[in-house]
Amino acid sequence: MGFFEKIFGSYSEKEIKKIEGTVRKIEALDSDMQALTDDQLKAKTQEFKDRLAAGETLDDILVEAFAVVREASDRVLHMKHYRVQLMGGIILHQGRISEMKTGEGKTLVATLPSYLNALEGKGVHIVTVNDYLAKRDAEWMGQIHRFLGLTVGVILNSYDNDERREAYNCDITYVTNNELGFDYLRDNMVIYKEQLVQRELHYAIVDEVDSVLIDEARTPLIISGQSGKSTDLYRVCDFLARRMKRGKGDGELSKMDAIMGMDIEEDGDFLVNEKDKQILLTAEGVRKIEEYFKIENLADAENLEIQHNMILALRAHNLMFRDQDYVVKDNEVLIVDEFTGRIMPGRRYSDGLHQAIEAKENVKVKRETKTLATITFQNFFNKYEKKAGMTGTALTEEKEFREIYGMDVVEIPTNKPVIRVDHEDSIYGSKKEKFKAVLADIMASHAKGQPVLVGTITIETSELLSRMLAKEGIAHNVLNAKFHEQEAEIVAHAGEMGAVTIATNMAGRGTDIKLAEGVAEVGGLKIIGTERHEARRIDNQLRGRSGRQGDPGESKFYLSLEDDLMRLFGSERMISVYKALNIPEGEEIQHKTISATIEKAQKKIESNNFGIRRNLLDYDQVMNEQREIVYKERRRVLDGENMKDSIMSMMDHMIDDAINRASGDGLPAEEWDMRELNDLLLPKIPFGKIELTEEEKSQSDKEALASRLKEEGRVIYSRREAEFDDEEHVRELERIILLKVIDRRWMDHIDDMDQLRQGIGLQAYGQKDPLVQYKFIGYDMFDELIKGINEDTVTALMHIRIEQKVEREQVAKVTGTNKDESVAKGPYVRKEAKVGRNDPCPCGSGKKYKHCCGRA
């Protein structure tokens, strides 16, 4: 505790003091609420809605509303909110993060602010980390809200659009963060307003907020369509990668070596930097690749794809590990979430890495994809008018929550004091010694009937320990990404006498481990950690599974100098000193410096990861501003607005741009390039040959020429409109063409921005900030996008002739809802019109119709 905290108290203590008066008022209404009949209690909901309509605020009715939920919970679930849970509820209503220890009943806490905010009728989203918790909480906690007359919905991965729309229209909706994000993206790809499923994003309560807004925020949500690229190159590169020799170094220079001007010592065909997860080809490796592919220079621009795919193949073999980063199930490569140990079905690594792993594992290599829509979790959740979160571990990331999400963290006191004993770490020289010690500890605890929960980081470790326990004849349950279907059930039984449970990371998160009779007498639940995680939060979450609600318990971590955290981020000098001491095998190394080194390494990694997320957000901010503009225009079309004025404005901009290009800057009319002006405008707007009038020539009057052409353009457009029997058909056609052009151009723009992002790092070599350059170039590209949309839309509308009823038709259907990669077949296309064979194609490609869509 710092000096100021000793004098003034911590930030959380001060914030809790501010709301204690409100909590006392809620508790004081307890007897009044108990005196109400069920019908009177239910009638309070309508009373609150009427009071809000009459001008009262949510804060005005908070005390009564919370008291009503508290009483309803007692009647329906026989669970009455504790004082600390009321505190947590107030903090959530204020749009902040409520840090509550494991077992303090966070799920029940959410019922308070969700009820209060749902009274406004704008919808409340309670965001959970998986479908199981969303369904469980909607059924379990939903009973309280249904009793009080509110509607409660849940959204599961298997739901269709109608079921989703119905659930989003409920007062309170339980949903996972991925479903929520993908529904937002899909809503911005639909072609009819009736196909939208979400309402406005009003208020979100994020359960396990650190998992959703921190751990998951390193990868954006992406909806993709298949590209036409062949997958053969992945197999060919994999064949060569298996025959290349790994060098001993890591391709990294120490600061002193860099100062001395020393080069990296190369041996083998490639070097692996595990710390930064990078592959570096050596001169010998480059020679082998050039020889194998029969190319002269691997660095040539035309060979970049070969270079990229070879690096991917080497990464797949040397940095991506089966049963750690991914599993192979039913001839398919499935990613394992590094933070929860859960399989993430349908999710795929981007940029070709997933295909490289598929080639390595000799399963079917699926085609690469093209991004159709994307957003980061940071930018998505910041769209909510108000958001709040709850978790057992948020304080270590408070800076990130404040800076990126504008939410502070308030630590809520526990209902009963925590009496769990957290032992000092035990450290060994090798992994083999460490696992022997872990086994001995499990056996000792098991012998006296004390339940043990063993936390591992990888599936591989959990299976190794399982084999060791089986050898000793100890019955146990294994909970890893391979068996997550039985997750909650296994975790719920982990507190029984003599139970031994092995779990990867935070598997079973959200399910309480209750102690069986007699367990408290033998010391409560024992937590054994087999390795420190990169994030301190994850270690704290594992410890927090024990000692809930004042239960006894203990926790201990076993580490070795060979653990990845120590090997990659620990002090090499310190590790070499311990190895030089020749400590006998099996003997524990006890020294404060090792624990300090581990904490330092964890802080270093947390800082690196924050940097990665910050960087992702900085780059996505450019896309976010552009996305807002495009989606806003799209929504106008969907809302059925009359787009004629917008299309006339597009034509005006085209004419102004063409005249400015042809007339130069301040040149007299004799020097204007009329041929260029005709070339720029005639393929798009059928004016007939454009020539200057005598007056325009004599006065070099650009404005007069622009005004004349704009007027003529409107006359031509009116003639087009007159070909239709019904004006509404024209307006619908405008919407159809505009929607199609926006979608096609936007998808190409996302792809172009992605390409720009991949290569922008090279700007650093020219002493330029890559992010600043990305912003400048990105804005220029967006200007080009807008010009392209204008030109394609006007061109299509000026040349189209209707011969059948206008209808919208969606060719591509997004069939996946997966982070990183879901499957679609391309942008939306509508067919409803015919054009002349020599007219420009209405798809906006710039080709003649007979050479493009009219080839058939």
PDB file of C-alpha atoms in Angstrom, residues 310-508:
ATOM      1  CA  MET A 310       7.665 -20.419 -46.758  1.00  0.00           C
ATOM      2  CA  ILE A 311       7.770 -18.272 -43.589  1.00  0.00           C
ATOM      3  CA  LEU A 312       4.231 -19.473 -42.758  1.00  0.00           C
ATOM      4  CA  ALA A 313       5.218 -23.131 -43.249  1.00  0.00           C
ATOM      5  CA  LEU A 314       8.254 -22.701 -40.974  1.00  0.00           C
ATOM      6  CA  ARG A 315       6.088 -20.903 -38.369  1.00  0.00           C
ATOM      7  CA  ALA A 316       3.565 -23.747 -38.486  1.00  0.00           C
ATOM      8  CA  HIS A 317       6.309 -26.296 -37.784  1.00  0.00           C
ATOM      9  CA  ASN A 318       8.353 -24.341 -35.222  1.00  0.00           C
ATOM     10  CA  LEU A 319       6.040 -21.936 -33.400  1.00  0.00           C
ATOM     11  CA  MET A 320       2.556 -23.501 -33.571  1.00  0.00           C
ATOM     12  CA  PHE A 321       2.108 -26.659 -31.484  1.00  0.00           C
ATOM     13  CA  ARG A 322      -0.558 -29.331 -31.595  1.00  0.00           C
ATOM     14  CA  ASP A 323      -2.508 -29.763 -28.314  1.00  0.00           C
ATOM     15  CA  GLN A 324      -1.241 -26.367 -27.214  1.00  0.00           C
ATOM     16  CA  ASP A 325      -2.212 -23.773 -29.839  1.00  0.00           C
ATOM     17  CA  TYR A 326      -4.633 -26.021 -31.703  1.00  0.00           C
ATOM     18  CA  VAL A 327      -6.094 -29.536 -31.820  1.00  0.00           C
ATOM     19  CA  VAL A 328      -6.916 -31.768 -34.768  1.00  0.00           C
ATOM     20  CA  LYS A 329     -10.435 -33.165 -34.532  1.00  0.00           C
ATOM     21  CA  ASP A 330     -12.465 -34.884 -37.295  1.00  0.00           C
ATOM     22  CA  ASN A 331      -9.774 -34.072 -39.872  1.00  0.00           C
ATOM     23  CA  GLU A 332      -9.983 -30.366 -39.040  1.00  0.00           C
ATOM     24  CA  VAL A 333      -7.581 -27.936 -37.316  1.00  0.00           C
ATOM     25  CA  LEU A 334      -9.355 -26.167 -34.416  1.00  0.00           C
ATOM     26  CA  ILE A 335      -7.832 -23.248 -32.513  1.00  0.00           C
ATOM     27  CA  VAL A 336      -7.496 -23.428 -28.718  1.00  0.00           C
ATOM     28  CA  ASP A 337      -8.063 -20.159 -26.839  1.00  0.00           C
ATOM     29  CA  GLU A 338      -4.795 -19.474 -24.987  1.00  0.00           C
ATOM     30  CA  PHE A 339      -6.641 -17.792 -22.104  1.00  0.00           C
ATOM     31  CA  THR A 340      -9.500 -20.190 -21.462  1.00  0.00           C
ATOM     32  CA  GLY A 341      -8.179 -23.443 -22.902  1.00  0.00           C
ATOM     33  CA  ARG A 342     -11.433 -23.764 -24.867  1.00  0.00           C
ATOM     34  CA  ILE A 343     -11.753 -24.886 -28.482  1.00  0.00           C
ATOM     35  CA  MET A 344     -13.037 -22.084 -30.710  1.00  0.00           C
ATOM     36  CA  PRO A 345     -15.030 -23.830 -33.456  1.00  0.00           C
ATOM     37  CA  GLY A 346     -14.996 -22.146 -36.840  1.00  0.00           C
ATOM     38  CA  ARG A 347     -12.345 -19.623 -35.885  1.00  0.00           C
ATOM     39  CA  ARG A 348      -9.298 -19.574 -38.157  1.00  0.00           C
ATOM     40  CA  TYR A 349      -5.874 -17.955 -38.121  1.00  0.00           C
ATOM     41  CA  SER A 350      -5.672 -15.253 -40.750  1.00  0.00           C
ATOM     42  CA  ASP A 351      -3.097 -14.384 -43.403  1.00  0.00           C
ATOM     43  CA  GLY A 352      -2.643 -18.025 -44.516  1.00  0.00           C
ATOM     44  CA  LEU A 353      -1.284 -19.378 -41.210  1.00  0.00           C
ATOM     45  CA  HIS A 354      -4.266 -21.696 -40.748  1.00  0.00           C
ATOM     46  CA  GLN A 355      -3.725 -23.181 -44.215  1.00  0.00           C
ATOM     47  CA  ALA A 356      -0.024 -23.718 -43.394  1.00  0.00           C
ATOM     48  CA  ILE A 357      -0.996 -25.651 -40.234  1.00  0.00           C
ATOM     49  CA  GLU A 358      -3.518 -27.706 -42.226  1.00  0.00           C
ATOM     50  CA  ALA A 359      -0.737 -28.642 -44.665  1.00  0.00           C
ATOM     51  CA  LYS A 360       1.550 -29.527 -41.726  1.00  0.00           C
ATOM     52  CA  GLU A 361      -1.102 -31.788 -40.161  1.00  0.00           C
ATOM     53  CA  ASN A 362      -1.939 -33.319 -43.553  1.00  0.00           C
ATOM     54  CA  VAL A 363      -5.643 -32.481 -43.397  1.00  0.00           C
ATOM     55  CA  LYS A 364      -7.668 -30.781 -46.158  1.00  0.00           C
ATOM     56  CA  VAL A 365      -6.278 -27.293 -46.849  1.00  0.00           C
ATOM     57  CA  LYS A 366      -9.215 -24.889 -47.080  1.00  0.00           C
ATOM     58  CA  ARG A 367      -9.113 -21.935 -49.431  1.00  0.00           C
ATOM     59  CA  GLU A 368      -7.926 -18.525 -48.277  1.00  0.00           C
ATOM     60  CA  THR A 369     -10.540 -15.894 -47.709  1.00  0.00           C
ATOM     61  CA  LYS A 370     -11.299 -12.300 -48.528  1.00  0.00           C
ATOM     62  CA  THR A 371     -12.447  -9.941 -45.776  1.00  0.00           C
ATOM     63  CA  LEU A 372     -16.018  -8.704 -46.250  1.00  0.00           C
ATOM     64  CA  ALA A 373     -16.482  -6.882 -42.928  1.00  0.00           C
ATOM     65  CA  THR A 374     -14.328  -6.361 -39.840  1.00  0.00           C
ATOM     66  CA  ILE A 375     -14.278  -4.531 -36.490  1.00  0.00           C
ATOM     67  CA  THR A 376     -12.252  -4.702 -33.266  1.00  0.00           C
ATOM     68  CA  PHE A 377     -13.923  -5.423 -29.927  1.00  0.00           C
ATOM     69  CA  GLN A 378     -12.606  -2.082 -28.663  1.00  0.00           C
ATOM     70  CA  ASN A 379     -14.439  -0.098 -31.324  1.00  0.00           C
ATOM     71  CA  PHE A 380     -17.530  -2.294 -31.145  1.00  0.00           C
ATOM     72  CA  PHE A 381     -18.110  -1.991 -27.384  1.00  0.00           C
ATOM     73  CA  ASN A 382     -17.354   1.730 -27.473  1.00  0.00           C
ATOM     74  CA  LYS A 383     -20.486   2.097 -29.660  1.00  0.00           C
ATOM     75  CA  TYR A 384     -22.704   1.433 -26.623  1.00  0.00           C
ATOM     76  CA  GLU A 385     -24.268   4.488 -24.966  1.00  0.00           C
ATOM     77  CA  LYS A 386     -23.289   2.940 -21.626  1.00  0.00           C
ATOM     78  CA  LYS A 387     -21.299  -0.157 -20.741  1.00  0.00           C
ATOM     79  CA  ALA A 388     -20.230  -1.827 -17.516  1.00  0.00           C
ATOM     80  CA  GLY A 389     -18.324  -4.929 -16.564  1.00  0.00           C
ATOM     81  CA  MET A 390     -17.699  -7.382 -13.763  1.00  0.00           C
ATOM     82  CA  THR A 391     -14.874  -9.813 -13.073  1.00  0.00           C
ATOM     83  CA  GLY A 392     -12.759 -11.243 -10.268  1.00  0.00           C
ATOM     84  CA  THR A 393      -9.542  -9.788 -11.692  1.00  0.00           C
ATOM     85  CA  ALA A 394      -9.421  -6.371 -13.359  1.00  0.00           C
ATOM     86  CA  LEU A 395      -7.159  -4.157 -11.242  1.00  0.00           C
ATOM     87  CA  THR A 396      -3.938  -5.245 -13.002  1.00  0.00           C
ATOM     88  CA  GLU A 397      -5.429  -3.925 -16.278  1.00  0.00           C
ATOM     89  CA  GLU A 398      -7.074  -0.787 -14.866  1.00  0.00           C
ATOM     90  CA  LYS A 399      -4.943   1.530 -17.032  1.00  0.00           C
ATOM     91  CA  GLU A 400      -6.196  -0.168 -20.213  1.00  0.00           C
ATOM     92  CA  PHE A 401      -9.842  -0.072 -19.093  1.00  0.00           C
ATOM     93  CA  ARG A 402      -9.555   3.651 -18.383  1.00  0.00           C
ATOM     94  CA  GLU A 403      -7.633   4.614 -21.538  1.00  0.00           C
ATOM     95  CA  ILE A 404      -9.455   2.506 -24.135  1.00  0.00           C
ATOM     96  CA  TYR A 405     -12.957   2.004 -22.711  1.00  0.00           C
ATOM     97  CA  GLY A 406     -13.323   4.973 -20.360  1.00  0.00           C
ATOM     98  CA  MET A 407     -14.265   2.713 -17.421  1.00  0.00           C
ATOM     99  CA  ASP A 408     -12.659   2.765 -13.985  1.00  0.00           C
ATOM    100  CA  VAL A 409     -12.347  -0.302 -11.741  1.00  0.00           C
ATOM    101  CA  VAL A 410     -13.924  -0.371  -8.268  1.00  0.00           C
ATOM    102  CA  GLU A 411     -12.962  -3.229  -5.964  1.00  0.00           C
ATOM    103  CA  ILE A 412     -16.018  -4.492  -4.081  1.00  0.00           C
ATOM    104  CA  PRO A 413     -15.293  -5.959  -0.608  1.00  0.00           C
ATOM    105  CA  THR A 414     -16.036  -9.671  -0.098  1.00  0.00           C
ATOM    106  CA  ASN A 415     -19.136 -10.757   1.809  1.00  0.00           C
ATOM    107  CA  LYS A 416     -16.928 -12.808   4.162  1.00  0.00           C
ATOM    108  CA  PRO A 417     -13.152 -12.445   4.688  1.00  0.00           C
ATOM    109  CA  VAL A 418     -10.944 -14.594   2.411  1.00  0.00           C
ATOM    110  CA  ILE A 419      -9.076 -17.145   4.567  1.00  0.00           C
ATOM    111  CA  ARG A 420      -7.381 -19.069   1.729  1.00  0.00           C
ATOM    112  CA  VAL A 421      -3.648 -19.639   2.284  1.00  0.00           C
ATOM    113  CA  ASP A 422      -1.490 -18.720  -0.745  1.00  0.00           C
ATOM    114  CA  HIS A 423       1.841 -20.545  -0.402  1.00  0.00           C
ATOM    115  CA  GLU A 424       5.167 -19.362  -1.819  1.00  0.00           C
ATOM    116  CA  ASP A 425       6.052 -20.755  -5.256  1.00  0.00           C
ATOM    117  CA  SER A 426       8.172 -23.915  -5.440  1.00  0.00           C
ATOM    118  CA  ILE A 427      10.856 -23.715  -8.120  1.00  0.00           C
ATOM    119  CA  TYR A 428      12.872 -26.568  -9.629  1.00  0.00           C
ATOM    120  CA  GLY A 429      15.703 -26.818 -12.118  1.00  0.00           C
ATOM    121  CA  SER A 430      13.841 -28.906 -14.699  1.00  0.00           C
ATOM    122  CA  LYS A 431      10.278 -29.689 -15.766  1.00  0.00           C
ATOM    123  CA  LYS A 432      10.778 -33.350 -14.907  1.00  0.00           C
ATOM    124  CA  GLU A 433      11.584 -32.488 -11.249  1.00  0.00           C
ATOM    125  CA  LYS A 434       8.679 -30.029 -11.130  1.00  0.00           C
ATOM    126  CA  PHE A 435       6.115 -32.613 -12.262  1.00  0.00           C
ATOM    127  CA  LYS A 436       7.433 -35.147  -9.759  1.00  0.00           C
ATOM    128  CA  ALA A 437       6.888 -32.593  -6.970  1.00  0.00           C
ATOM    129  CA  VAL A 438       3.381 -31.786  -8.307  1.00  0.00           C
ATOM    130  CA  LEU A 439       2.506 -35.494  -8.307  1.00  0.00           C
ATOM    131  CA  ALA A 440       3.799 -35.918  -4.733  1.00  0.00           C
ATOM    132  CA  ASP A 441       1.706 -32.944  -3.531  1.00  0.00           C
ATOM    133  CA  ILE A 442      -1.455 -34.244  -5.272  1.00  0.00           C
ATOM    134  CA  MET A 443      -0.968 -37.694  -3.722  1.00  0.00           C
ATOM    135  CA  ALA A 444      -0.409 -36.258  -0.229  1.00  0.00           C
ATOM    136  CA  SER A 445      -3.563 -34.115  -0.418  1.00  0.00           C
ATOM    137  CA  HIS A 446      -5.583 -36.938  -1.977  1.00  0.00           C
ATOM    138  CA  ALA A 447      -4.530 -39.311   0.825  1.00  0.00           C
ATOM    139  CA  LYS A 448      -6.263 -37.118   3.434  1.00  0.00           C
ATOM    140  CA  GLY A 449      -9.362 -36.600   1.260  1.00  0.00           C
ATOM    141  CA  GLN A 450      -8.607 -32.985   0.318  1.00  0.00           C
ATOM    142  CA  PRO A 451      -9.950 -32.139  -3.173  1.00  0.00           C
ATOM    143  CA  VAL A 452      -7.320 -30.824  -5.617  1.00  0.00           C
ATOM    144  CA  LEU A 453      -7.749 -28.659  -8.713  1.00  0.00           C
ATOM    145  CA  VAL A 454      -4.637 -28.662 -10.903  1.00  0.00           C
ATOM    146  CA  GLY A 455      -4.332 -25.798 -13.399  1.00  0.00           C
ATOM    147  CA  THR A 456      -2.272 -26.281 -16.563  1.00  0.00           C
ATOM    148  CA  ILE A 457      -1.525 -23.939 -19.461  1.00  0.00           C
ATOM    149  CA  THR A 458      -1.519 -26.524 -22.264  1.00  0.00           C
ATOM    150  CA  ILE A 459      -3.522 -29.614 -23.176  1.00  0.00           C
ATOM    151  CA  GLU A 460      -0.192 -31.448 -23.493  1.00  0.00           C
ATOM    152  CA  THR A 461       0.632 -30.798 -19.802  1.00  0.00           C
ATOM    153  CA  SER A 462      -2.833 -31.854 -18.647  1.00  0.00           C
ATOM    154  CA  GLU A 463      -2.481 -35.140 -20.531  1.00  0.00           C
ATOM    155  CA  LEU A 464       1.040 -35.746 -19.127  1.00  0.00           C
ATOM    156  CA  LEU A 465      -0.240 -35.270 -15.557  1.00  0.00           C
ATOM    157  CA  SER A 466      -3.233 -37.473 -16.308  1.00  0.00           C
ATOM    158  CA  ARG A 467      -0.910 -40.303 -17.390  1.00  0.00           C
ATOM    159  CA  MET A 468       1.216 -39.854 -14.239  1.00  0.00           C
ATOM    160  CA  LEU A 469      -1.877 -40.013 -11.976  1.00  0.00           C
ATOM    161  CA  ALA A 470      -3.249 -43.044 -13.819  1.00  0.00           C
ATOM    162  CA  LYS A 471       0.073 -44.817 -13.245  1.00  0.00           C
ATOM    163  CA  GLU A 472      -0.346 -44.197  -9.496  1.00  0.00           C
ATOM    164  CA  GLY A 473      -3.961 -45.430  -9.633  1.00  0.00           C
ATOM    165  CA  ILE A 474      -5.493 -42.086  -8.632  1.00  0.00           C
ATOM    166  CA  ALA A 475      -8.969 -41.473 -10.097  1.00  0.00           C
ATOM    167  CA  HIS A 476      -9.260 -38.024 -11.622  1.00  0.00           C
ATOM    168  CA  ASN A 477     -11.150 -35.882 -14.156  1.00  0.00           C
ATOM    169  CA  VAL A 478      -9.429 -34.076 -17.035  1.00  0.00           C
ATOM    170  CA  LEU A 479     -10.968 -30.865 -18.263  1.00  0.00           C
ATOM    171  CA  ASN A 480      -9.283 -29.449 -21.345  1.00  0.00           C
ATOM    172  CA  ALA A 481     -10.250 -28.131 -24.741  1.00  0.00           C
ATOM    173  CA  LYS A 482     -10.911 -31.655 -25.968  1.00  0.00           C
ATOM    174  CA  PHE A 483     -13.705 -32.308 -23.443  1.00  0.00           C
ATOM    175  CA  HIS A 484     -15.253 -28.891 -22.883  1.00  0.00           C
ATOM    176  CA  GLU A 485     -18.779 -30.250 -23.377  1.00  0.00           C
ATOM    177  CA  GLN A 486     -18.777 -31.663 -19.799  1.00  0.00           C
ATOM    178  CA  GLU A 487     -16.981 -28.580 -18.461  1.00  0.00           C
ATOM    179  CA  ALA A 488     -19.497 -27.192 -15.975  1.00  0.00           C
ATOM    180  CA  GLU A 489     -20.437 -30.604 -14.550  1.00  0.00           C
ATOM    181  CA  ILE A 490     -16.818 -31.638 -13.914  1.00  0.00           C
ATOM    182  CA  VAL A 491     -15.959 -28.281 -12.312  1.00  0.00           C
ATOM    183  CA  ALA A 492     -19.047 -28.395 -10.062  1.00  0.00           C
ATOM    184  CA  HIS A 493     -17.845 -31.736  -8.619  1.00  0.00           C
ATOM    185  CA  ALA A 494     -14.259 -30.542  -8.083  1.00  0.00           C
ATOM    186  CA  GLY A 495     -14.992 -29.682  -4.430  1.00  0.00           C
ATOM    187  CA  GLU A 496     -15.992 -33.218  -3.356  1.00  0.00           C
ATOM    188  CA  MET A 497     -13.950 -35.334  -0.923  1.00  0.00           C
ATOM    189  CA  GLY A 498     -10.853 -36.800  -2.591  1.00  0.00           C
ATOM    190  CA  ALA A 499     -11.674 -35.324  -6.024  1.00  0.00           C
ATOM    191  CA  VAL A 500      -8.721 -34.630  -8.322  1.00  0.00           C
ATOM    192  CA  THR A 501      -9.448 -32.382 -11.305  1.00  0.00           C
ATOM    193  CA  ILE A 502      -6.978 -31.293 -13.977  1.00  0.00           C
ATOM    194  CA  ALA A 503      -8.094 -28.230 -15.932  1.00  0.00           C
ATOM    195  CA  THR A 504      -6.465 -26.115 -18.611  1.00  0.00           C
ATOM    196  CA  ASN A 505      -6.436 -22.503 -17.510  1.00  0.00           C
ATOM    197  CA  MET A 506      -9.861 -21.046 -16.860  1.00  0.00           C
ATOM    198  CA  ALA A 507     -11.925 -23.952 -18.151  1.00  0.00           C
ATOM    199  CA  GLY A 508     -15.251 -23.980 -16.333  1.00  0.00           C
TER     200      GLY A 508
END
